mmCIF file of C-alpha atoms and ligand atoms in Angstrom:
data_model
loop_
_atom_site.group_PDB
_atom_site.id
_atom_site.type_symbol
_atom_site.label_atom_id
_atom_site.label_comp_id
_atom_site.label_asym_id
_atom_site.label_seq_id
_atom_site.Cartn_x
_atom_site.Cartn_y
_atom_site.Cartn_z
ATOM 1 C CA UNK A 1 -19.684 36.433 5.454
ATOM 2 C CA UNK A 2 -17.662 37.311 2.623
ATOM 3 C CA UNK A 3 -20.156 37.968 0.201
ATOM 4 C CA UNK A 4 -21.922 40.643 3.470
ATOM 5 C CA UNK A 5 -18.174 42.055 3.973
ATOM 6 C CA UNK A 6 -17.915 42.458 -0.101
ATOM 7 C CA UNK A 7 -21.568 43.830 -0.100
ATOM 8 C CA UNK A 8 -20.503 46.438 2.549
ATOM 9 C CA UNK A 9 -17.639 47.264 0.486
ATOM 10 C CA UNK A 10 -19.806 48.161 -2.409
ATOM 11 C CA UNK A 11 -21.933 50.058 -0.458
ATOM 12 C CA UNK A 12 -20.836 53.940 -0.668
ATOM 13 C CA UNK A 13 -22.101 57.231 1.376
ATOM 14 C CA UNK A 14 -25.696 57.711 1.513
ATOM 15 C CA UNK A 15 -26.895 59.824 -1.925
ATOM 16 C CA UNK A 16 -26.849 63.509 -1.433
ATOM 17 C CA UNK A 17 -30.262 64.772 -2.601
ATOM 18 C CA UNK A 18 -30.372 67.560 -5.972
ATOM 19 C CA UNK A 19 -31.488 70.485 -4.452
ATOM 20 C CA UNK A 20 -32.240 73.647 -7.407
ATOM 21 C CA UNK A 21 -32.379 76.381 -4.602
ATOM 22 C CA UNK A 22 -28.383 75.374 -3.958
ATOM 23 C CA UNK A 23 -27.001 75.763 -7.534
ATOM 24 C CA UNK A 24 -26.655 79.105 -9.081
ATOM 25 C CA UNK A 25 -28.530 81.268 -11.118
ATOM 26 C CA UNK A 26 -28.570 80.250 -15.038
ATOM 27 C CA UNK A 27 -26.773 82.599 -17.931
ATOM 28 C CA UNK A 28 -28.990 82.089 -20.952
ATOM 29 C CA UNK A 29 -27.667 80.253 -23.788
ATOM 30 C CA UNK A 30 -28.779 81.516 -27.350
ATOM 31 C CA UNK A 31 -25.720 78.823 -29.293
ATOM 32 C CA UNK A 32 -27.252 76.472 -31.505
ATOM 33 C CA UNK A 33 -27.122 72.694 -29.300
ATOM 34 C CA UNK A 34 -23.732 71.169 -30.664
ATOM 35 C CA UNK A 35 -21.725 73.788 -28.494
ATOM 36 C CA UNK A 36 -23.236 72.159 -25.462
ATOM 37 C CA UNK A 37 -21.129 68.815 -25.957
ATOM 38 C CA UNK A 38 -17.706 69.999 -24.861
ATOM 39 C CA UNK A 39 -15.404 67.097 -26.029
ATOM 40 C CA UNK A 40 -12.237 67.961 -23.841
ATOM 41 C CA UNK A 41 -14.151 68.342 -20.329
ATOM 42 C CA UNK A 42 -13.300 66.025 -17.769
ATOM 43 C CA UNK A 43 -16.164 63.461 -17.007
ATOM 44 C CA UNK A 44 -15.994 63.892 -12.874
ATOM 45 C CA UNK A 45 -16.387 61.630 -10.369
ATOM 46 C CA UNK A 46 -17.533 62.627 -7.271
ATOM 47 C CA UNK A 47 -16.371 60.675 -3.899
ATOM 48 C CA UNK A 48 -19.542 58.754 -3.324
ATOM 49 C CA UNK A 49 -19.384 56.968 -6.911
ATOM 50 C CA UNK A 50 -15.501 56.033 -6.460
ATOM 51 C CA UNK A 51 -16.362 52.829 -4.609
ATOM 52 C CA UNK A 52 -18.578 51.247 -6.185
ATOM 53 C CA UNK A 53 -17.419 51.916 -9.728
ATOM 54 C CA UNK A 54 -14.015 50.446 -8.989
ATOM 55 C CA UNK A 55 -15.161 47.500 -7.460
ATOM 56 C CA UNK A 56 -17.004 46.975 -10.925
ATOM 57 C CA UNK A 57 -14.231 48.271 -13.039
ATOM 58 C CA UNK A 58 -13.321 44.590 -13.691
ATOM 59 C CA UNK A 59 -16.738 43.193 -14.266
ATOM 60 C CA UNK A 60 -17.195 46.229 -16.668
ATOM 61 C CA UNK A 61 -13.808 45.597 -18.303
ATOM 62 C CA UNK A 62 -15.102 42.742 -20.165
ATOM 63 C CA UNK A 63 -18.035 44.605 -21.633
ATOM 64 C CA UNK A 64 -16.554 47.161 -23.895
ATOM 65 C CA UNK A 65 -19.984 49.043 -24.483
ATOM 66 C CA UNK A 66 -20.185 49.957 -20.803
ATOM 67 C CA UNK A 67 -16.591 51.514 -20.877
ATOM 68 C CA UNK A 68 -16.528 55.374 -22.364
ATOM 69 C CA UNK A 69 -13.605 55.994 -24.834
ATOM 70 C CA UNK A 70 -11.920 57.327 -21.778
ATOM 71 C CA UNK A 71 -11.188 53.750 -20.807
ATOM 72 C CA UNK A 72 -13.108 53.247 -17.593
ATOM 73 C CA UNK A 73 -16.615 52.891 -16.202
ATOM 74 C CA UNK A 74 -18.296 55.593 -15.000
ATOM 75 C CA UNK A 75 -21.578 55.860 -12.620
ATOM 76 C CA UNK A 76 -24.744 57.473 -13.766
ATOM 77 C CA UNK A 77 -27.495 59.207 -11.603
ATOM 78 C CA UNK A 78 -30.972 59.828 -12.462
ATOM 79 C CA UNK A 79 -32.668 62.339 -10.992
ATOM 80 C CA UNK A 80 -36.369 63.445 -11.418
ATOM 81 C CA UNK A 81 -37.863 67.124 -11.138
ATOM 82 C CA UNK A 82 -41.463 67.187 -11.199
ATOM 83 C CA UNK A 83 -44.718 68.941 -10.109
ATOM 84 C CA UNK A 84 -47.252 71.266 -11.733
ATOM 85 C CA UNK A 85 -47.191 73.233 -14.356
ATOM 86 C CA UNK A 86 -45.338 77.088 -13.695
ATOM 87 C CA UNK A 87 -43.723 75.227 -10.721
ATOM 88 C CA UNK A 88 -39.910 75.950 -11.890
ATOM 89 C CA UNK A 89 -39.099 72.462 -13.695
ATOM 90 C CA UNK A 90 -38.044 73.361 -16.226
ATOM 91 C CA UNK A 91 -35.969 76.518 -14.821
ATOM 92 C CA UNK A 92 -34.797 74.105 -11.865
ATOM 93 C CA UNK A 93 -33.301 71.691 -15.012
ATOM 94 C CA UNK A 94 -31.896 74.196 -16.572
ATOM 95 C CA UNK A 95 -30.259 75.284 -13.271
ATOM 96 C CA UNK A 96 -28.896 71.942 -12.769
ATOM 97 C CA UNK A 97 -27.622 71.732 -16.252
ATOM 98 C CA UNK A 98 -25.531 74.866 -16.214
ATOM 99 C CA UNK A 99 -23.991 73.934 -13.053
ATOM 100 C CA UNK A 100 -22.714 70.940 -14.374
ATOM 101 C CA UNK A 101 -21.352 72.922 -17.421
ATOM 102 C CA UNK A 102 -19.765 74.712 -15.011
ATOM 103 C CA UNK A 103 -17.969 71.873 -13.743
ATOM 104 C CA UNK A 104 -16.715 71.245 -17.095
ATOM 105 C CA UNK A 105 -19.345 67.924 -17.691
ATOM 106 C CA UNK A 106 -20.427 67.832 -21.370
ATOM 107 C CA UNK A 107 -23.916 68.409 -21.573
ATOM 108 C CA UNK A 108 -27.001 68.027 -24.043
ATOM 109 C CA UNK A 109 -30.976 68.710 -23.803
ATOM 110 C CA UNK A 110 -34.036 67.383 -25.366
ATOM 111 C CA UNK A 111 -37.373 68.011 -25.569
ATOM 112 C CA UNK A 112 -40.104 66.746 -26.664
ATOM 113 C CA UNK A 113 -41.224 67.778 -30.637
ATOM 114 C CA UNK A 114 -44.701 67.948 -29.564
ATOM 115 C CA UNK A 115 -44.184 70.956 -27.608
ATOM 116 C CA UNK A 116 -43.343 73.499 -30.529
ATOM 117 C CA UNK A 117 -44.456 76.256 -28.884
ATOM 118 C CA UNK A 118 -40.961 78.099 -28.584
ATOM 119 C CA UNK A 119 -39.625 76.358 -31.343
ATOM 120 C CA UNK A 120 -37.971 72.977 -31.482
ATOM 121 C CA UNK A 121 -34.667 74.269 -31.113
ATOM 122 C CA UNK A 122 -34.317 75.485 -27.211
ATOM 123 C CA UNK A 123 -36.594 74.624 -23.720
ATOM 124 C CA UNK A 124 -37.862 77.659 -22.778
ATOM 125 C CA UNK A 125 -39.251 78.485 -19.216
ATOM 126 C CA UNK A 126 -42.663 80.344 -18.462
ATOM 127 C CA UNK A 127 -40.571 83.745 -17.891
ATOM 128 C CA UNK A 128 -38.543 83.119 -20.875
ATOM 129 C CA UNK A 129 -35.034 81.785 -20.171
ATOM 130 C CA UNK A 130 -34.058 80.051 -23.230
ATOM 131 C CA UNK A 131 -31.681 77.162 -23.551
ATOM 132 C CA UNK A 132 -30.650 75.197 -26.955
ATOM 133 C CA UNK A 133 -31.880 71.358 -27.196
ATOM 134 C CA UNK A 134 -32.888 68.888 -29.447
ATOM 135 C CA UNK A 135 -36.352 68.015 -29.729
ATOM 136 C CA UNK A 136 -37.008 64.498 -30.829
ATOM 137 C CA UNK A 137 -40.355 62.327 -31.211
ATOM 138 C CA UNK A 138 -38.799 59.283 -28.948
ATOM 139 C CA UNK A 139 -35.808 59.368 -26.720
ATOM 140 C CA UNK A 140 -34.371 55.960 -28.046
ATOM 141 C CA UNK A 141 -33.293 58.154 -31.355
ATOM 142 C CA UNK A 142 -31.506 60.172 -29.485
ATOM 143 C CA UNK A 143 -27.606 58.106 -29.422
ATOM 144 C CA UNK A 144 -28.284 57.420 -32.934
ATOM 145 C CA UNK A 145 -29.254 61.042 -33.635
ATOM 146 C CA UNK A 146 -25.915 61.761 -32.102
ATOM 147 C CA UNK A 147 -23.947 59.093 -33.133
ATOM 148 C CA UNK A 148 -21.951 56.444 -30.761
ATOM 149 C CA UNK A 149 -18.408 58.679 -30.749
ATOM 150 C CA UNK A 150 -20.179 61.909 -29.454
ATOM 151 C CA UNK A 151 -22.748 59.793 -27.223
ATOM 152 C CA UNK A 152 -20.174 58.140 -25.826
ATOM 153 C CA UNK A 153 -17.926 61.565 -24.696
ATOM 154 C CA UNK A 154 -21.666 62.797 -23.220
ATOM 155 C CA UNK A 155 -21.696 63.081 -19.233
ATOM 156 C CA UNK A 156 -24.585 64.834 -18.694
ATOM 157 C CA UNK A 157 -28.483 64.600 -20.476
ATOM 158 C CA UNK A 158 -31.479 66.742 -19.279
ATOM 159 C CA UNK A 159 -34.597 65.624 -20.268
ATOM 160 C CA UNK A 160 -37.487 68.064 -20.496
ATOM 161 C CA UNK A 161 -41.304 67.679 -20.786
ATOM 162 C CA UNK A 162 -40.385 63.890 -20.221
ATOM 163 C CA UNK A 163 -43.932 63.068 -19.456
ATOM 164 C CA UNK A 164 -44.442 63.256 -23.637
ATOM 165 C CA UNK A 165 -41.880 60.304 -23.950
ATOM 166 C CA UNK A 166 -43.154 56.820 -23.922
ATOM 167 C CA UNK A 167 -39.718 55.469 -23.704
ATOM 168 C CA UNK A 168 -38.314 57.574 -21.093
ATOM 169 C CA UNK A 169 -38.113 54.209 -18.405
ATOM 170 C CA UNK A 170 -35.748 52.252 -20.393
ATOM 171 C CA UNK A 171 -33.717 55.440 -21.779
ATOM 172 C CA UNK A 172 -32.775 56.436 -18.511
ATOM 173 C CA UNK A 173 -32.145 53.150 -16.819
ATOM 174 C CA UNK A 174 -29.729 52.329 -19.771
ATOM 175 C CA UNK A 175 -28.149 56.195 -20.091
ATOM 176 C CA UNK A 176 -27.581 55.499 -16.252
ATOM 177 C CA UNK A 177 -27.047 51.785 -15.407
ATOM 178 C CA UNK A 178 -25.222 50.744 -18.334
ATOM 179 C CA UNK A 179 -23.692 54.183 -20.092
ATOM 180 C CA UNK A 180 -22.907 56.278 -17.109
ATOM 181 C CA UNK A 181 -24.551 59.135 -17.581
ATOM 182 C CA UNK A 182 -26.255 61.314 -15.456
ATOM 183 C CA UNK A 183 -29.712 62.426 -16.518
ATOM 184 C CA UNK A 184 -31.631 64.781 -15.353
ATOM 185 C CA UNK A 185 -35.664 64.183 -16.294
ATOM 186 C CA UNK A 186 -38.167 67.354 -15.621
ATOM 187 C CA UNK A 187 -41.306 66.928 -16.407
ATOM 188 C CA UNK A 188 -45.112 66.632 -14.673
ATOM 189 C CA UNK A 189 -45.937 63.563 -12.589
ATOM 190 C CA UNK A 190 -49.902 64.454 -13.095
ATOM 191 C CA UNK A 191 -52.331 65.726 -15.657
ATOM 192 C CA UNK A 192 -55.170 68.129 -15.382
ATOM 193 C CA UNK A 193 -57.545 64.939 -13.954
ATOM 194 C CA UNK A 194 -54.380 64.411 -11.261
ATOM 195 C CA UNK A 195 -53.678 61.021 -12.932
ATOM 196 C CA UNK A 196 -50.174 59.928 -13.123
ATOM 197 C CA UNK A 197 -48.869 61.401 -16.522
ATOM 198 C CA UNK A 198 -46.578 59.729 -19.245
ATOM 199 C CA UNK A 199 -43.851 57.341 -17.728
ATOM 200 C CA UNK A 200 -42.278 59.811 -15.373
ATOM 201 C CA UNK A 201 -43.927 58.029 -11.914
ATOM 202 C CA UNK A 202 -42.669 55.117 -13.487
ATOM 203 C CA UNK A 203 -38.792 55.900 -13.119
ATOM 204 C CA UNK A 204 -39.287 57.218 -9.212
ATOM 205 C CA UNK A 205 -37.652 53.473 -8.684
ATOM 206 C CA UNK A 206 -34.640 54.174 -10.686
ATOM 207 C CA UNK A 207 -34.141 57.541 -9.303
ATOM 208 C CA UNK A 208 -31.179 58.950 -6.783
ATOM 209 C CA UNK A 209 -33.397 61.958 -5.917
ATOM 210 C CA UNK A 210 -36.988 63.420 -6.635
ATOM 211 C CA UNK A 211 -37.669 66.925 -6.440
ATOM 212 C CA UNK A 212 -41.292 67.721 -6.226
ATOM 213 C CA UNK A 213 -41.923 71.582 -7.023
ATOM 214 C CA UNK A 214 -44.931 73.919 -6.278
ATOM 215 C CA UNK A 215 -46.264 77.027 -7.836
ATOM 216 C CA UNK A 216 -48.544 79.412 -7.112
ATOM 217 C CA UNK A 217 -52.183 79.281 -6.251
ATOM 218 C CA UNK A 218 -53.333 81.291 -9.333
ATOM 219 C CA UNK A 219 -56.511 82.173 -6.940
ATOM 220 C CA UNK A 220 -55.497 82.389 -3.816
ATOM 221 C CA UNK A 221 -51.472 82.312 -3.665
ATOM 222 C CA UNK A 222 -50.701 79.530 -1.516
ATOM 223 C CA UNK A 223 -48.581 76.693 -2.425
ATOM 224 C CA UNK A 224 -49.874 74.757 -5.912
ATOM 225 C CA UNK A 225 -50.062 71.389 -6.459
ATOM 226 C CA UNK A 226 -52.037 71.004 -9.324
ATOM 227 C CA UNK A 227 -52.970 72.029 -12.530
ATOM 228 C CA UNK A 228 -56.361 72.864 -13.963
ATOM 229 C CA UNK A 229 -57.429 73.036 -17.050
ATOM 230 C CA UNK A 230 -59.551 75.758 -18.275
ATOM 231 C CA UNK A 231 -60.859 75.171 -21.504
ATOM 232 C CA UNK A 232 -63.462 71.988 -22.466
ATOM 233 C CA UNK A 233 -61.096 69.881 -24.563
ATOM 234 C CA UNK A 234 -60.848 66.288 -22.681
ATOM 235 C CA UNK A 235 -57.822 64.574 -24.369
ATOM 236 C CA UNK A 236 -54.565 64.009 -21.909
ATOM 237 C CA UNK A 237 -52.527 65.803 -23.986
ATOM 238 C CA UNK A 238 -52.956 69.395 -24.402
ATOM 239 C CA UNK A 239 -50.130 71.858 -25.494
ATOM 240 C CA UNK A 240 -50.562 74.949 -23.907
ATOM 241 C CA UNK A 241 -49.603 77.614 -21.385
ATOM 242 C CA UNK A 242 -51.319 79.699 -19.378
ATOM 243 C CA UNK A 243 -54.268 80.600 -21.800
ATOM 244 C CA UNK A 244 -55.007 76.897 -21.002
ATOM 245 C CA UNK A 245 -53.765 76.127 -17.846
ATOM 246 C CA UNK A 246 -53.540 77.345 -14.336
ATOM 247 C CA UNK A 247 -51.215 76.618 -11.364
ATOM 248 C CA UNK A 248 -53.951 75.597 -7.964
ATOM 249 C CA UNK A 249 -54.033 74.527 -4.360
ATOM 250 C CA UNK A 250 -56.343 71.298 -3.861
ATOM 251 C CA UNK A 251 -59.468 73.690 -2.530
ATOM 252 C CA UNK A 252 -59.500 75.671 -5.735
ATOM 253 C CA UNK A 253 -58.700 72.564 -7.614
ATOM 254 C CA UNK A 254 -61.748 71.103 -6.360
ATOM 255 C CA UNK A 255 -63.879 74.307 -6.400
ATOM 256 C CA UNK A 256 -62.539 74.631 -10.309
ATOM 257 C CA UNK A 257 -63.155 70.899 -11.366
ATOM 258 C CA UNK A 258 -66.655 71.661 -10.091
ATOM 259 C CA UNK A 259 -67.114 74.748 -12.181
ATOM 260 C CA UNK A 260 -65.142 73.258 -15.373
ATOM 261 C CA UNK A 261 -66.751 70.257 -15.681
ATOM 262 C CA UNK A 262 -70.045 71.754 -15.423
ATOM 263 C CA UNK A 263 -69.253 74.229 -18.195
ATOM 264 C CA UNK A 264 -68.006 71.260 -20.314
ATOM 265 C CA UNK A 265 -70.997 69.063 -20.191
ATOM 266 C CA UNK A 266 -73.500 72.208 -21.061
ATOM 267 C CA UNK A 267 -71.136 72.774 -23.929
ATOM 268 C CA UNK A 268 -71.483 69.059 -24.715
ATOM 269 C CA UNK A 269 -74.869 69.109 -24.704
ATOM 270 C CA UNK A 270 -74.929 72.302 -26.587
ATOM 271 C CA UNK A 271 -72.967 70.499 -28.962
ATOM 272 C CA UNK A 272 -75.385 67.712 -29.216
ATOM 273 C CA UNK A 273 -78.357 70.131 -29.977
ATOM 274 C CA UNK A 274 -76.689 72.560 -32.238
ATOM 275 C CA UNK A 275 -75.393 69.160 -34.226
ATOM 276 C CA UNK A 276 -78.908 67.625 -34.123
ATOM 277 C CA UNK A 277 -80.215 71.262 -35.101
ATOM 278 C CA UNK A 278 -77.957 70.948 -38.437
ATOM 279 C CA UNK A 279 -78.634 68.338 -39.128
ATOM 280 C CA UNK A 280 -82.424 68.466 -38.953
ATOM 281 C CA UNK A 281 -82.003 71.583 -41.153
ATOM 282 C CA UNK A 282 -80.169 69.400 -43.292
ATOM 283 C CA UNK A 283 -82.879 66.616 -43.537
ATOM 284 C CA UNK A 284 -85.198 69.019 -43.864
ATOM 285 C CA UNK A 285 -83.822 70.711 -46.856
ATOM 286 C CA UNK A 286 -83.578 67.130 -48.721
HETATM 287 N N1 ADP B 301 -49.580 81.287 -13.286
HETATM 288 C C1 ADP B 301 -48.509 81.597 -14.011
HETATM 289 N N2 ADP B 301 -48.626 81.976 -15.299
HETATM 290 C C2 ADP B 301 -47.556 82.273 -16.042
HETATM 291 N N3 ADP B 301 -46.279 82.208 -15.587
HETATM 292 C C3 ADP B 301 -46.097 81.835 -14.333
HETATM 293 C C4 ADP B 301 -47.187 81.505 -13.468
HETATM 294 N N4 ADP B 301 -46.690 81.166 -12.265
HETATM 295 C C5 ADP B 301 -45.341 81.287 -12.366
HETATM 296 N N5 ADP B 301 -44.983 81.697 -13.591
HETATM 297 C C6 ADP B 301 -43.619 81.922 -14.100
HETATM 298 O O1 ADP B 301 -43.120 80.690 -14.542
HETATM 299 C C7 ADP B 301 -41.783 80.526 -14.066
HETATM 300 C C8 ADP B 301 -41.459 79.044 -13.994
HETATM 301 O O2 ADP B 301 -41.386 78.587 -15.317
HETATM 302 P P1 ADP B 301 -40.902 77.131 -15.675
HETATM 303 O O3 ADP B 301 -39.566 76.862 -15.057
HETATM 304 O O4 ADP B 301 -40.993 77.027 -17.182
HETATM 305 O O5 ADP B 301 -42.008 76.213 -14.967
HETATM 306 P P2 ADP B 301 -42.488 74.721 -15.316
HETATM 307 O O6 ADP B 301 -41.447 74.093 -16.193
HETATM 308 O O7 ADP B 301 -42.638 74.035 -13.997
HETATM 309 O O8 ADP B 301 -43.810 74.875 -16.009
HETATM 310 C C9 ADP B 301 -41.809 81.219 -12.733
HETATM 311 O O9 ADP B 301 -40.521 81.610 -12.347
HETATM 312 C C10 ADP B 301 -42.701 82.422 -13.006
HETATM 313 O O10 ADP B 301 -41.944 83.474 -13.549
HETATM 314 C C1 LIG B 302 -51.586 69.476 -17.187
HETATM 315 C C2 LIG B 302 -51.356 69.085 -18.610
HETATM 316 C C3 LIG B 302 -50.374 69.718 -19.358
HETATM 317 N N1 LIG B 302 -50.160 69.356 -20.637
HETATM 318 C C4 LIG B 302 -49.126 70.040 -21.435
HETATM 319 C C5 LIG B 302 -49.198 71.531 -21.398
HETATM 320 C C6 LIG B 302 -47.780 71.968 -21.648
HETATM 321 O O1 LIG B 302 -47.587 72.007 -23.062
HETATM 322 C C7 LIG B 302 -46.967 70.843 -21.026
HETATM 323 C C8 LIG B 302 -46.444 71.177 -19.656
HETATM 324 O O2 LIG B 302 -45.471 72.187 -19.725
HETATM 325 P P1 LIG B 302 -44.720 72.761 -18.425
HETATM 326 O O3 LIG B 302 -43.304 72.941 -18.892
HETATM 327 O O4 LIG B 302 -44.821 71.766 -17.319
HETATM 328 O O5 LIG B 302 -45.373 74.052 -18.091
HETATM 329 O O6 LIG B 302 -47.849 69.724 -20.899
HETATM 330 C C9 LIG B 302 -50.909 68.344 -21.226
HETATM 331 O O7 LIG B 302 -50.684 67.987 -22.397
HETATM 332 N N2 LIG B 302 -51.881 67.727 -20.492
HETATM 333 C C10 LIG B 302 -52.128 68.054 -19.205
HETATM 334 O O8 LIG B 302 -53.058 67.434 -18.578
HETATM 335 ZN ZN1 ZN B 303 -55.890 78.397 -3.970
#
């Protein structure tokens, strides 16, 4: 009975869900990262986290790693934007992240280095909002990157193209369960074959909210939920934009796959005969 009426104690309102469409419209930043981090802000903690971090204040107390310089134990959230490419991830993060600057939350975002595209030193959406971040091969470097004093004064950590980072499961259940922070992971839950892409499915169980965008039926306009890829190269990971990829609804996904993978295997099998071709040539000319 006591451990139920101590359990019920713990247990706090239910978890309001991250909406983008609520928070307000992004200013874009052109300041190199390190003015992101703003040292004096107030970490804040909202009603529904006061519960349950105080009743673990005391637990916590004993574990100086899980206490911020500020002396107390903080909460984390995780919360996961995903869907197709040209959906709005990455504009919806960058939402999200500037309202929590706006709050006064200290704030830092990282990429992926694979996608150099825009450069490695901002995320940059489809219609060119630009914010600054670090890009980084693995997300595990990034505290050390920082180092412990500025990681530690850190409320807030956006995550973009997550699906690139192998790591990203045990970053954010430690940046959340153990340091407090809130992280916020964009990034697509499916490739171009609609198979689950990266680790991002993976952290759906550590999550406080998942936001599952649509685009924009490059064909016919309705609601997207896919991505298609329209060139023959076959490996998972691809860097491109739309010379490579297009936003779909599941007919035109289908009616595409159809048509693409066609096209591939007669380029295949081109392949095969202009390579046999050479090399015959080749023999021949021995
Ligand atoms: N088919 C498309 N090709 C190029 N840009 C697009 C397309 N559809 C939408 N966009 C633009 O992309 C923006 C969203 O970009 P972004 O937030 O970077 O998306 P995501 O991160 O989901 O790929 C939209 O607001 C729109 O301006
Ligand atoms: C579908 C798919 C995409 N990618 C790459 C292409 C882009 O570089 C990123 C996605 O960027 P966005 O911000 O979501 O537009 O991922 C890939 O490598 N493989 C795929 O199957
Ligand atoms: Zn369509």
């Amino acid at each position: 009975m006591l451990l139920i009426s101590k359990m019920k104690s713990l247990l706090s309102p239910a978890f309001s869900t991250f909406s983008p469409h609520h928070l307000p419209r992004i200013k874009p930043f052109l300041s190199p990262p390190q003015t992101l981090i703003s040292f004096e802000s107030k970490s804040i903690q909202k009603p529904h986290q006061l519960s349950l971090c105080n009743s673990f204040s005391s637990i916590k107390a004993s574990n100086s790693s899980s206490l911020t310089d500020r002396g107390r134990f903080s909460c984390g959230e995780i919360h996961v934007i995903c869907g197709p490419m040209f959906a709005g991830k990455t504009t919806a993060l960058l939402q999200r992240v500037q309202a929590e600057m706006d709050l006064g939350r200290s704030v830092m975002l990282i990429k992926s280095n694979k996608d150099t595209r825009y450069g490695t030193d901002s995320v940059v959406t489809h219609d060119g909002t630009r914010f600054p971040c670090w890009a980084l091969p693995n997300l595990s470097s990034f505290s050390q990157k920082l180092g412990a004093v500025a990681y530690d004064k850190l409320d807030v950590i956006g995550i973009d193209e997550a699906q690139f980072f192998g790591d990203l499961y045990d970053f954010c259940r430690k940046a959340a369960d153990h340091d407090g922070k809130t992280v916020i992971v964009a990034g697509l839950d499916g490739d171009y074959l609609r198979r689950t892409f990266g680790s991002v499915l993976d952290i759906v169980p550590l999550a406080d909210s998942i936001t599952k965008l649509t685009a924009r039926c490059d064909v016919c306009g309705k609601r997207a939920h896919f991505t298609l890829r329209k060139t023959e190269e076959t490996q998972t990971e691809l860097i491109g934009g739309s010379d490579v990829y297009m936003p779909v609804c599941r007919q035109h996904y289908v009616s595409g796959q159809v048509v693409i993978e066609a096209t591939r295997a007669v380029l295949k099998s081109q392949k095969v005969f202009d390579d046999s071709y050479v090399e015959g040539v080749t023999i021949a000319n021995q």
